[in-house]
Coordinates of C-alpha atoms in Angstrom, one line a residue:
M28 CA -9.3 -21.4 -32.6
A29 CA -6.7 -21.5 -35.2
T30 CA -3.5 -22.8 -34.8
V31 CA -0.8 -19.8 -35.1
Q32 CA 2.2 -21.0 -36.7
V33 CA 5.4 -19.7 -37.0
L34 CA 6.2 -19.4 -41.2
T35 CA 9.3 -19.7 -42.9
P36 CA 9.6 -19.9 -46.4
T37 CA 10.7 -22.3 -49.0
P38 CA 14.0 -21.3 -50.1
A39 CA 13.3 -23.2 -53.7
P40 CA 11.6 -19.7 -55.4
F41 CA 14.2 -17.1 -54.1
A42 CA 15.6 -15.8 -57.0
I43 CA 18.4 -14.0 -57.7
S44 CA 19.7 -13.9 -53.9
G45 CA 19.2 -17.3 -53.2
A46 CA 20.9 -18.8 -56.1
M47 CA 24.0 -16.4 -55.6
V48 CA 24.2 -17.6 -51.9
D49 CA 24.3 -21.9 -52.9
R50 CA 27.3 -20.9 -55.4
I51 CA 29.3 -18.1 -53.4
V52 CA 29.1 -18.9 -49.6
E53 CA 32.7 -21.3 -49.8
P54 CA 34.7 -18.5 -52.2
S55 CA 37.2 -20.8 -53.6
K56 CA 40.9 -18.4 -53.2
A57 CA 41.0 -18.3 -57.0
D58 CA 37.9 -16.4 -57.6
V59 CA 38.9 -14.3 -54.9
A60 CA 42.3 -13.5 -56.5
K61 CA 40.5 -12.7 -59.7
G62 CA 38.7 -9.9 -57.9
D63 CA 35.1 -11.5 -58.9
P64 CA 33.1 -9.7 -56.3
K65 CA 30.4 -12.1 -56.8
A66 CA 33.1 -14.7 -55.4
T67 CA 33.2 -13.8 -51.8
A68 CA 29.8 -11.6 -51.7
G69 CA 28.4 -14.8 -49.6
R70 CA 29.5 -14.1 -46.3
F71 CA 28.3 -10.5 -46.1
I72 CA 24.9 -11.4 -48.0
L73 CA 21.9 -10.5 -45.2
N74 CA 20.0 -13.7 -44.6
G75 CA 17.0 -14.2 -46.2
D76 CA 15.1 -16.8 -43.8
A77 CA 16.4 -14.9 -40.9
F78 CA 14.8 -11.6 -41.5
V79 CA 11.1 -12.8 -42.4
K80 CA 11.7 -14.5 -39.4
L81 CA 12.5 -11.7 -37.2
Q82 CA 9.3 -9.3 -39.7
L83 CA 6.9 -12.0 -38.2
Y84 CA 8.0 -11.7 -34.9
L85 CA 7.9 -8.0 -35.1
K86 CA 4.6 -8.4 -36.8
A87 CA 3.4 -10.5 -34.5
A88 CA 4.4 -7.5 -31.8
S89 CA 2.4 -5.3 -33.6
M90 CA -0.8 -7.0 -33.0
F91 CA -0.2 -5.7 -28.6
P92 CA -1.9 -2.7 -27.5
E93 CA 0.4 0.1 -27.7
S94 CA -0.3 2.1 -24.4
N95 CA -1.4 1.2 -21.0
A96 CA -4.8 3.2 -22.4
R97 CA -5.2 0.7 -25.0
F98 CA -4.7 -2.1 -23.1
E99 CA -7.8 -1.1 -20.7
I100 CA -10.0 -0.3 -24.2
E101 CA -9.7 -3.7 -25.5
F102 CA -9.1 -5.6 -22.1
P103 CA -11.5 -3.9 -19.8
R104 CA -10.6 -4.4 -15.9
D105 CA -14.6 -5.5 -15.3
L106 CA -14.3 -8.2 -17.4
F107 CA -11.5 -9.6 -17.0
E108 CA -10.5 -9.0 -13.3
K109 CA -12.4 -11.6 -11.8
W110 CA -10.8 -14.3 -13.9
F111 CA -7.0 -13.0 -13.3
K112 CA -7.7 -13.4 -9.3
K113 CA -7.4 -16.8 -9.3
D114 CA -4.1 -16.5 -10.0
T115 CA -1.9 -17.4 -7.1
Q116 CA 1.8 -16.8 -8.7
G117 CA 2.6 -13.8 -7.1
T118 CA 2.4 -10.3 -9.3
N119 CA -1.0 -9.2 -9.4
L120 CA -1.9 -11.1 -13.0
L121 CA -3.6 -8.5 -15.1
D122 CA -1.1 -5.7 -14.5
K123 CA 1.8 -8.1 -15.3
T124 CA 0.0 -9.0 -18.7
R125 CA -0.7 -5.2 -19.2
E126 CA 3.2 -4.0 -18.7
T127 CA 4.1 -7.2 -20.8
F128 CA 2.3 -6.4 -23.4
V129 CA 3.4 -2.5 -24.0
D130 CA 6.7 -3.2 -23.9
I131 CA 7.3 -6.0 -26.2
Y132 CA 5.1 -3.2 -28.4
S133 CA 7.1 -0.5 -27.2
H134 CA 10.5 -2.6 -27.6
C135 CA 9.2 -3.7 -31.5
F136 CA 8.2 -0.3 -32.6
S137 CA 11.3 1.2 -31.2
F138 CA 13.6 -1.3 -33.1
E139 CA 11.6 -1.0 -36.5
T140 CA 11.2 3.2 -36.5
R141 CA 15.0 3.2 -35.3
T142 CA 17.0 0.6 -36.2
V143 CA 15.7 -0.8 -39.5
N144 CA 15.4 2.5 -41.3
K145 CA 18.7 2.6 -40.4
M146 CA 20.0 -0.4 -41.6
M147 CA 18.1 0.7 -45.3
L148 CA 19.9 3.4 -45.4
F149 CA 23.0 2.3 -45.0
A150 CA 23.0 0.4 -47.4
D151 CA 22.0 3.4 -49.7
T152 CA 25.1 4.7 -48.3
L153 CA 27.2 1.9 -48.8
L154 CA 26.4 2.2 -52.5
T155 CA 26.8 6.0 -52.6
F156 CA 30.1 5.8 -51.3
G157 CA 30.9 2.7 -53.8
E158 CA 30.1 5.7 -56.4
T159 CA 32.4 8.0 -54.9
Q160 CA 35.0 5.3 -54.6
D161 CA 34.7 4.8 -58.8
E162 CA 35.7 8.1 -59.3
R163 CA 38.5 8.2 -56.8
V164 CA 40.2 4.9 -57.9
R165 CA 40.5 6.5 -61.6
K166 CA 42.0 9.7 -60.0
I167 CA 44.7 7.2 -58.3
M168 CA 45.1 5.1 -61.5
D169 CA 46.0 8.3 -64.0
H170 CA 48.9 9.0 -61.9
K171 CA 50.5 5.1 -61.7
S172 CA 52.7 6.2 -65.1
T173 CA 54.3 8.7 -63.0
I174 CA 54.8 6.8 -59.9
A175 CA 56.4 3.7 -62.0
N176 CA 58.2 5.6 -63.8
D177 CA 61.8 4.7 -63.9
A178 CA 63.7 7.6 -64.9
L179 CA 62.1 9.7 -62.4
E180 CA 63.1 9.7 -58.6
L181 CA 61.0 10.4 -55.3
S182 CA 62.7 13.8 -55.0
D183 CA 61.4 14.7 -58.5
P184 CA 58.4 17.4 -58.2
K185 CA 56.4 15.4 -60.8
V186 CA 56.9 12.6 -58.4
K187 CA 55.9 14.5 -55.2
A188 CA 53.0 15.8 -57.0
A189 CA 51.8 12.3 -58.2
I190 CA 52.0 11.2 -54.6
S191 CA 50.2 14.2 -53.0
A192 CA 47.0 13.8 -55.2
V193 CA 46.7 9.8 -54.3
W194 CA 47.0 10.6 -51.1
S195 CA 44.6 13.0 -51.2
A196 CA 42.1 10.8 -52.7
C197 CA 43.5 7.6 -50.6
T198 CA 42.3 10.0 -47.4
G199 CA 38.9 10.4 -48.6
L200 CA 38.4 6.9 -49.6
I201 CA 39.5 5.8 -45.9
A202 CA 37.6 8.7 -44.5
D203 CA 34.3 7.5 -46.4
A204 CA 35.2 3.6 -45.2
S205 CA 35.3 4.8 -41.7
A206 CA 32.2 6.2 -41.4
A207 CA 30.8 3.5 -42.6
Q208 CA 32.3 1.2 -40.6
E209 CA 31.0 3.4 -37.1
T210 CA 27.6 2.8 -38.8
A211 CA 27.6 -1.3 -39.2
A212 CA 29.2 -1.2 -35.6
E213 CA 26.4 0.9 -34.1
L214 CA 23.9 -1.0 -36.0
A215 CA 25.5 -4.2 -34.7
R216 CA 25.2 -2.9 -31.1
D217 CA 21.4 -1.4 -31.6
L218 CA 20.8 -5.3 -33.1
A219 CA 22.3 -6.5 -30.0
E220 CA 20.7 -4.3 -27.4
F221 CA 17.4 -5.4 -29.5
Q222 CA 18.3 -9.2 -28.5
T223 CA 18.8 -8.9 -25.2
L224 CA 15.1 -6.9 -24.8
T225 CA 13.6 -9.7 -27.0
K226 CA 15.1 -12.4 -24.4
Q227 CA 13.5 -11.0 -21.7
D228 CA 10.8 -10.0 -22.9
Q229 CA 10.5 -13.8 -24.2
K230 CA 10.4 -14.6 -20.4
A231 CA 7.9 -12.5 -19.4
I232 CA 5.6 -13.4 -22.3
Q233 CA 6.1 -17.4 -21.6
S234 CA 5.3 -17.0 -18.1
V235 CA 2.5 -14.4 -19.2
Q236 CA 1.3 -17.3 -21.2
Q237 CA 1.5 -19.6 -18.7
R238 CA -0.1 -18.0 -16.4
T239 CA -2.9 -16.7 -18.6
K240 CA -3.9 -20.3 -19.9
A241 CA -4.7 -21.5 -16.0
V242 CA -7.3 -18.8 -15.1
L243 CA -8.8 -17.9 -18.4
P244 CA -12.3 -19.1 -19.1
S245 CA -13.1 -22.1 -21.7
I246 CA -16.3 -21.5 -23.8
E247 CA -17.7 -24.4 -21.1
E248 CA -17.2 -22.2 -18.2
L249 CA -18.7 -19.2 -20.3
G250 CA -21.2 -21.0 -21.2
T251 CA -22.4 -22.4 -17.4
Q252 CA -22.3 -18.8 -16.3
Q253 CA -25.0 -17.7 -18.6
G254 CA -27.0 -20.9 -17.9
E255 CA -26.9 -20.2 -14.4
E256 CA -28.5 -16.7 -14.8
Y257 CA -31.3 -17.9 -16.7
S258 CA -31.9 -20.7 -14.3
K259 CA -32.8 -17.8 -11.9
I260 CA -35.1 -16.8 -14.2
R261 CA -36.8 -20.3 -14.8
A262 CA -37.5 -20.5 -11.3
E263 CA -38.8 -17.0 -10.6
M264 CA -41.4 -17.4 -13.4
K265 CA -42.4 -21.1 -12.1
K266 CA -42.7 -19.3 -8.4
Q267 CA -44.7 -16.7 -10.3
Y268 CA -47.1 -18.7 -12.0
D269 CA -47.7 -21.3 -8.6
D270 CA -48.4 -17.7 -7.3
Q271 CA -51.5 -17.3 -10.1
V272 CA -52.8 -20.7 -9.5
E273 CA -53.3 -20.1 -5.6
I274 CA -55.0 -16.7 -6.8
H275 CA -57.2 -18.5 -8.9
H276 CA -57.7 -21.2 -6.2
R277 CA -58.3 -18.3 -3.6
Y278 CA -60.9 -16.4 -5.4
G279 CA -62.0 -18.3 -8.0
N280 CA -62.8 -16.1 -11.1
P281 CA -61.5 -13.0 -10.6
N282 CA -63.6 -10.6 -12.8
S283 CA -63.7 -8.4 -10.3
G284 CA -61.5 -6.0 -8.4
A285 CA -58.3 -3.8 -9.1
L286 CA -56.9 -4.5 -12.9
L287 CA -52.9 -5.6 -12.7
Y288 CA -51.0 -5.2 -15.3
I289 CA -47.5 -8.1 -15.4
N290 CA -45.1 -6.1 -17.1
S291 CA -42.7 -8.9 -17.2
L292 CA -45.3 -11.7 -18.0
G293 CA -47.1 -9.5 -20.3
V294 CA -50.2 -10.4 -18.9
T295 CA -52.9 -8.3 -17.1
M296 CA -55.1 -10.0 -14.1
Y297 CA -57.5 -8.9 -11.7
C298 CA -56.9 -8.6 -8.6
T299 CA -59.1 -7.9 -5.4
D300 CA -56.6 -8.5 -2.5
Q301 CA -54.3 -5.3 -1.9
N302 CA -51.5 -7.7 -0.2
M303 CA -51.7 -9.6 -3.3
Y304 CA -51.3 -6.7 -5.6
S305 CA -48.4 -5.7 -3.9
Q306 CA -46.8 -8.8 -3.8
Y307 CA -47.3 -8.9 -7.8
E308 CA -45.9 -5.7 -8.1
R309 CA -43.0 -6.4 -6.1
M310 CA -42.7 -10.1 -8.1
D311 CA -42.6 -7.8 -11.1
K312 CA -40.0 -5.9 -10.1
R313 CA -37.8 -8.7 -9.5
L314 CA -38.1 -11.0 -12.3
K315 CA -37.2 -8.1 -14.4
Q316 CA -34.1 -7.4 -12.4
L317 CA -33.2 -10.9 -12.9
W318 CA -33.6 -11.0 -16.4
D319 CA -31.9 -7.2 -17.0
G320 CA -29.2 -9.4 -15.4
A321 CA -29.2 -12.4 -17.3
E322 CA -28.7 -10.4 -20.7
D323 CA -26.1 -8.7 -19.0
T324 CA -24.4 -11.6 -18.4
H325 CA -24.9 -13.2 -22.0
R326 CA -23.5 -10.0 -23.1
R327 CA -20.3 -10.2 -21.2
S328 CA -19.7 -13.5 -21.7
L329 CA -19.8 -13.4 -25.2
Q330 CA -17.5 -10.3 -25.4
M331 CA -15.6 -12.2 -22.9
R332 CA -15.6 -15.3 -25.2
A333 CA -14.0 -13.2 -28.2
K334 CA -11.5 -11.2 -25.6
T335 CA -10.4 -13.9 -24.7
E336 CA -10.0 -15.3 -28.1
S337 CA -8.1 -11.9 -28.8
M338 CA -5.8 -12.3 -25.7
K339 CA -4.6 -15.9 -26.7
E340 CA -4.0 -15.5 -30.1
M341 CA -2.0 -12.3 -29.8
V342 CA 0.2 -14.2 -26.8
D343 CA 0.6 -17.4 -28.8
G344 CA 1.6 -15.6 -32.3
V345 CA 4.5 -13.4 -30.3
V346 CA 5.2 -17.1 -28.3
N347 CA 5.7 -19.2 -31.8
T348 CA 7.7 -16.5 -33.3
I349 CA 10.2 -14.5 -30.7
S350 CA 12.8 -17.8 -30.3
N351 CA 13.3 -17.7 -34.4
A352 CA 13.6 -14.0 -34.0
I353 CA 16.7 -14.0 -31.3
D354 CA 18.2 -16.6 -33.8
A355 CA 17.7 -14.6 -36.9
L356 CA 19.0 -11.2 -34.4
D357 CA 22.0 -13.5 -34.1
K358 CA 22.6 -14.2 -38.4
I359 CA 21.7 -10.5 -39.0
K360 CA 24.2 -9.2 -36.5
G361 CA 26.7 -11.0 -37.4
N362 CA 26.2 -9.5 -41.1
F363 CA 26.9 -6.1 -40.3
V364 CA 30.3 -7.6 -38.0
D365 CA 31.2 -8.8 -41.3
F366 CA 30.7 -5.3 -43.0
Q367 CA 32.6 -3.7 -39.9
G368 CA 35.5 -6.3 -41.1
G369 CA 35.2 -5.6 -44.7
L370 CA 35.0 -2.0 -44.1
K371 CA 38.0 -2.2 -41.7
Y372 CA 40.2 -4.1 -44.5
I373 CA 40.3 -1.5 -47.1
Q374 CA 41.0 1.2 -44.6
D375 CA 44.3 -1.2 -43.8
K376 CA 45.0 -1.9 -47.1
I377 CA 44.7 1.9 -48.4
K378 CA 46.9 3.1 -45.4
S379 CA 49.5 0.6 -46.2
M380 CA 49.9 2.3 -49.6
H381 CA 51.4 5.7 -47.8
G382 CA 54.5 4.0 -46.8
A383 CA 55.0 1.8 -50.3
L384 CA 54.6 5.2 -52.2
N385 CA 57.3 6.9 -50.0
V386 CA 60.3 4.7 -51.4
D387 CA 63.2 5.3 -53.8
W388 CA 62.6 2.7 -55.8
S389 CA 59.5 2.8 -58.2
F390 CA 59.3 -0.9 -59.0
L391 CA 58.3 -0.7 -54.7
R392 CA 56.3 2.5 -55.3
V393 CA 54.0 0.5 -57.9
G394 CA 53.2 -2.5 -55.6
A395 CA 51.4 0.3 -53.7
Y396 CA 48.6 -0.5 -56.3
D397 CA 48.3 -3.9 -55.2
E398 CA 47.3 -2.7 -51.9
L399 CA 44.5 -0.7 -53.8
E400 CA 43.3 -3.6 -55.9
A401 CA 43.2 -5.7 -52.8
A402 CA 40.8 -2.9 -51.2
R403 CA 39.1 -2.1 -54.5
I404 CA 37.9 -5.9 -54.3
R405 CA 36.5 -5.9 -51.1
W406 CA 35.0 -2.6 -51.4
A407 CA 33.2 -4.4 -54.8
E408 CA 32.1 -7.6 -52.6
V409 CA 30.4 -4.9 -49.9
R410 CA 28.9 -2.8 -52.1
L411 CA 27.2 -6.3 -53.9
A412 CA 26.1 -7.1 -50.4
A413 CA 25.0 -3.6 -49.9
Q414 CA 22.7 -4.0 -53.3
F415 CA 21.4 -7.6 -52.1
Y416 CA 20.2 -6.3 -48.6
K417 CA 18.6 -3.2 -50.5
T418 CA 16.8 -5.3 -52.9
H419 CA 15.6 -8.1 -50.7
G420 CA 15.4 -6.6 -47.0
V421 CA 12.0 -6.0 -47.0
L422 CA 9.7 -4.9 -44.3
L423 CA 6.6 -5.9 -43.7
K424 CA 3.7 -3.1 -43.0
R425 CA 0.5 -4.3 -42.5
T426 CA -1.3 -5.5 -39.5
D427 CA -4.0 -7.3 -40.6
K428 CA -3.7 -10.3 -38.5
E429 CA -4.9 -12.9 -41.8
L430 CA -1.6 -12.1 -42.9
L431 CA 1.1 -13.3 -40.2
D432 CA -1.3 -16.1 -39.3
K433 CA -1.5 -19.3 -41.0
I434 CA -4.6 -21.9 -40.6
S435 CA -3.2 -25.3 -40.0
M436 CA -4.4 -27.8 -42.6
P437 CA -3.6 -31.1 -44.6
P438 CA -0.7 -29.6 -47.7
P439 CA -2.6 -30.1 -50.6
K440 CA -2.2 -32.5 -53.1
A441 CA 1.2 -31.9 -55.7
T442 CA -1.9 -31.5 -58.6
E443 CA -3.8 -28.8 -56.6
A444 CA -1.0 -27.0 -55.4
V445 CA -0.5 -23.2 -56.4
E446 CA 3.2 -22.2 -55.9
L447 CA 4.5 -18.4 -56.0
S448 CA 7.5 -18.9 -57.7
G449 CA 8.5 -15.1 -58.0
A450 CA 7.4 -11.9 -57.0
T451 CA 8.6 -8.1 -57.4
F452 CA 7.2 -5.0 -56.2
G453 CA 8.2 -1.8 -58.1
S454 CA 12.5 -2.5 -58.4
I455 CA 13.0 -5.0 -55.0
N456 CA 12.5 -8.6 -55.0
V457 CA 9.6 -9.4 -52.4
T458 CA 9.6 -13.6 -53.5
K459 CA 10.1 -14.9 -49.9
V460 CA 8.3 -12.6 -47.8
A461 CA 4.9 -12.8 -50.5
A462 CA 5.3 -16.3 -50.4
A463 CA 4.9 -16.3 -46.6
L464 CA 1.9 -13.6 -47.1
Y465 CA -0.3 -14.7 -49.7
S466 CA 0.5 -18.4 -50.6
R467 CA -2.6 -20.6 -49.1
G468 CA -1.8 -23.8 -50.7
V469 CA -4.5 -24.7 -53.2
R470 CA -4.8 -20.6 -54.2
I471 CA -2.8 -17.7 -53.8
E472 CA -4.0 -14.6 -52.3
V473 CA -2.7 -10.8 -52.9
P474 CA -4.6 -7.9 -51.8
G475 CA -5.9 -5.2 -54.1
L476 CA -3.9 -2.5 -52.8
V477 CA -0.3 -3.9 -51.9
R478 CA 0.7 -2.2 -48.8
D479 CA 2.7 -5.4 -47.2
F480 CA 6.9 -4.0 -48.5
S481 CA 9.5 -1.4 -48.1
D482 CA 8.3 1.5 -50.9
P483 CA 11.4 1.6 -53.1
A484 CA 9.9 4.8 -54.9
V485 CA 8.1 7.1 -52.9
N486 CA 5.4 9.1 -55.1
V487 CA 6.1 6.9 -58.1
E488 CA 3.0 4.0 -58.8
K489 CA 4.6 1.3 -59.2
A490 CA 3.4 -2.2 -60.4
F491 CA 3.7 -5.5 -58.9
T492 CA 4.8 -8.9 -61.0
M493 CA 4.5 -12.5 -59.8
L494 CA 4.9 -15.9 -61.8
Y495 CA 3.1 -18.6 -59.9
K496 CA 3.1 -22.4 -61.1
V497 CA 0.4 -24.9 -61.3
D498 CA 0.7 -28.3 -62.4
G499 CA 3.9 -27.9 -64.6
Q500 CA 2.3 -24.9 -66.0
Y501 CA 3.9 -21.4 -65.4
R502 CA 1.3 -18.1 -65.3
G503 CA 2.5 -14.7 -64.9
F504 CA 0.7 -11.8 -63.5
C505 CA 0.6 -8.2 -63.1
A506 CA -1.1 -5.0 -62.1
K507 CA -0.3 -1.7 -61.1
E508 CA -0.6 -0.1 -57.7
Y509 CA -3.7 1.8 -57.6
A510 CA -5.5 -0.6 -60.2
M511 CA -8.3 -1.9 -56.7
P512 CA -8.8 -1.1 -54.0
A513 CA -7.7 -2.4 -50.6
S514 CA -10.7 -4.4 -50.0
F515 CA -10.5 -6.2 -53.4
T516 CA -8.3 -9.8 -52.9
Y517 CA -6.8 -11.2 -56.2
T518 CA -7.3 -14.5 -55.5
F519 CA -5.3 -17.3 -58.2
R520 CA -6.8 -21.0 -58.3
K521 CA -5.8 -24.5 -59.8
E522 CA -8.4 -23.6 -62.7
F523 CA -6.9 -20.3 -64.8
A524 CA -10.6 -19.1 -65.8
N525 CA -11.5 -19.0 -62.1
C526 CA -9.2 -16.5 -60.8
S527 CA -10.7 -13.6 -59.4
L528 CA -8.6 -10.8 -61.0
G529 CA -11.1 -7.6 -60.5
N530 CA -12.4 -4.7 -62.9
P531 CA -11.8 -5.8 -66.5
G532 CA -8.3 -4.4 -67.3
A533 CA -7.0 -3.9 -63.7
A534 CA -4.4 -6.3 -64.3
V535 CA -2.4 -8.8 -66.8
H536 CA -2.6 -12.7 -66.5
F537 CA -1.5 -15.1 -68.3
V538 CA -0.1 -18.5 -69.1
A539 CA 3.7 -18.4 -69.6
E540 CA 5.8 -20.6 -72.1
P541 CA 8.8 -20.9 -71.5
K542 CA 10.6 -18.8 -75.0
P543 CA 12.8 -20.9 -77.0
A544 CA 16.2 -19.9 -76.4
P545 CA 19.5 -19.9 -78.9
K546 CA 21.4 -23.2 -78.8
D547 CA 24.3 -21.5 -77.2
C548 CA 22.5 -19.8 -74.5
P549 CA 22.4 -21.4 -70.8
I550 CA 18.9 -19.9 -69.5
E551 CA 15.4 -20.4 -71.0
I552 CA 12.8 -16.9 -70.6
I553 CA 9.6 -17.3 -69.1
A554 CA 8.0 -14.2 -69.0
I555 CA 9.3 -10.5 -69.1
F556 CA 7.5 -7.0 -68.0
W557 CA 7.9 -3.5 -68.6
G558 CA 6.1 -1.5 -65.9
A559 CA 2.4 -2.9 -66.1
E560 CA 2.7 -5.1 -68.9
K561 CA 4.1 -8.0 -70.4
R562 CA 6.6 -8.2 -73.4
D563 CA 6.4 -12.2 -74.8
S564 CA 6.7 -11.0 -78.6
S565 CA 9.8 -12.5 -80.3
K566 CA 11.0 -9.0 -80.8
F567 CA 11.6 -8.2 -76.9
V568 CA 12.7 -11.9 -76.2
D569 CA 15.1 -11.8 -79.0
Y570 CA 16.6 -8.9 -77.2
V571 CA 17.1 -10.1 -74.0
Y572 CA 18.5 -13.5 -75.0
S573 CA 21.2 -11.3 -77.0
C574 CA 22.1 -9.7 -73.9
V575 CA 23.0 -12.8 -71.7
D576 CA 26.5 -12.7 -71.0
K577 CA 27.1 -10.3 -73.0
A578 CA 28.3 -6.3 -72.4
P579 CA 27.2 -4.0 -71.8
G580 CA 23.6 -6.0 -70.9
I581 CA 20.0 -4.6 -71.0
E582 CA 19.0 -1.2 -71.4
W583 CA 16.3 -0.7 -69.6
T584 CA 13.9 2.3 -71.9
N585 CA 11.2 2.8 -73.6
A586 CA 13.3 2.5 -77.3
R587 CA 13.2 -1.2 -76.3
F588 CA 10.5 -2.2 -74.8
E589 CA 7.7 0.8 -76.0
D590 CA 6.2 3.0 -73.6
G591 CA 2.5 0.9 -72.2
W592 CA 2.7 3.7 -68.9
E593 CA 3.0 7.1 -70.4
R594 CA 4.4 9.6 -68.1
N595 CA 5.6 7.2 -65.4
F596 CA 8.8 5.7 -64.0
K597 CA 8.3 1.9 -65.0
T598 CA 10.7 -0.6 -63.9
G599 CA 11.4 -4.3 -65.8
V600 CA 11.6 -7.9 -65.0
V601 CA 12.9 -11.2 -66.4
Y602 CA 11.7 -14.1 -64.9
Y603 CA 13.7 -17.0 -66.3
R604 CA 15.2 -20.5 -65.1
K605 CA 18.5 -22.1 -66.2
K606 CA 18.4 -24.9 -69.1
G607 CA 17.5 -28.2 -67.2
S608 CA 16.7 -26.8 -63.9
D609 CA 13.3 -25.9 -62.6
R610 CA 14.2 -23.0 -60.2
V611 CA 12.7 -19.7 -61.1
Q612 CA 15.0 -16.4 -61.1
L613 CA 14.5 -13.0 -62.0
I614 CA 16.8 -9.8 -62.9
I615 CA 14.7 -6.4 -62.5
G616 CA 16.0 -2.4 -63.7
R617 CA 14.8 0.6 -63.3
E618 CA 13.9 2.8 -66.1
G619 CA 17.0 4.0 -67.4
Q620 CA 19.6 1.9 -66.3
V621 CA 21.7 -0.7 -67.9
T622 CA 22.0 -4.1 -65.8
Q623 CA 24.1 -7.3 -66.8
F624 CA 22.6 -10.1 -67.5
N625 CA 25.0 -12.5 -65.7
S626 CA 23.7 -16.2 -66.0

């Protein structure tokens, strides 16, 4: 039986977010003072590893039956009851197992449909509030010259009108921050509630694992049971053979008398003795019953073997992931507590403006804008964190067991390893989850129809892009969402020619050489994608290099990258690395956006 292991993706290939966290977990005071939102966003960013570990538990739990009726179908009572009756640890084990399976499924399903969706919407809400905040701050800044005018008294109608307009905008900012804070608090409570249930479920499933292991039959036991049934048949057949020999001795050559066909043996005999004739009929019926019983036992033994393996793997899958999920919930819950703190800080700073605005001295009134600036910086931090969260908070959807479990095997040799360096689906970075799902050590397997991630653009066909590395060589891949059926699997191996890509033209697959960079540019571009096509000519490469560390940034338009996918909303991706580093990073932009490319 395969050993189910907890999948913990390595952080190395994770692109933007991972690199950002490394730089900003411990921000300096100077950076905060400058108002750089990246300086302190680290404490808000949802932990990538934690989120993946939580998802792996949710995925394992989704294998359980969702209802009592479904449990009875998957694990029939008439199959299991004989074995589970051996349990002597209190409550009926079969009922306890059913209750535990259904409870865990229910708790996880409720969490996914209620809390996780709410978490995603929360990120959208923060980003929307951020856009509203920008407009309100501009309105507040429009009145600064009036409020700071030394020649105007507090009682001046112009000053009063300016203060009134400023405070009106501030009230809107406070209301938005307060609403977001309440949502963050609600999510923190939901996460805490789910964590409590998960701890209870952990005790229950560990008990079920220990008790079922003690009573479920081994393959050897099931084989012995089958052997006993067939031994009965062999004994009965030997008895019939002995009786035939006796008849032969008794009647000599039985060429006359009643014709008797022995169904179970498939032979025809003559028998003149009516008693013997009746005896043969009874023996024939008996043998047929034994044979039918043995066949039924054989069938049930095979069924029990498959069901036993299934139950053990389900239980082991949850037991092996639930502990990490509980730890992950602590970290994720902490992120939302930090969101709460940041949003409360914003409200406090803006509220403190009210008193500063209503003083007689203009040089003190203008100090209210320092409070606004502090709130603006923190809001920028929260927005940046929300963007990272939205980008990297990807939720698994498939329930294919093969994508959850990893078969234990020796690690591949360095020269044979196929390493997934980066991946995107539409406008989201899915590197960590894709590495956990698709990497197989010496190969990468990607389903022909990708359905493992949240949908960043409903009803829009998206592209899946990937950069992987074999023995120091980078390779790029890109395919449209519906290029191949779900039954197909893209397979990437060390030998470039042996990779499976489906129908000709269904996907783009190429060796990606780092592109020569200008001397003053700190990065090297490895691959560029626009929609479902690569863009590796010098025209596109030179343009992207010209955008590094320069305003306004990369303009994701057909005019810049040419339209190879007409009438479809596209996404652009640039895979790159810093000079002197092997860490692959990526930057993503949706059609019509401008993305600042800061190295």
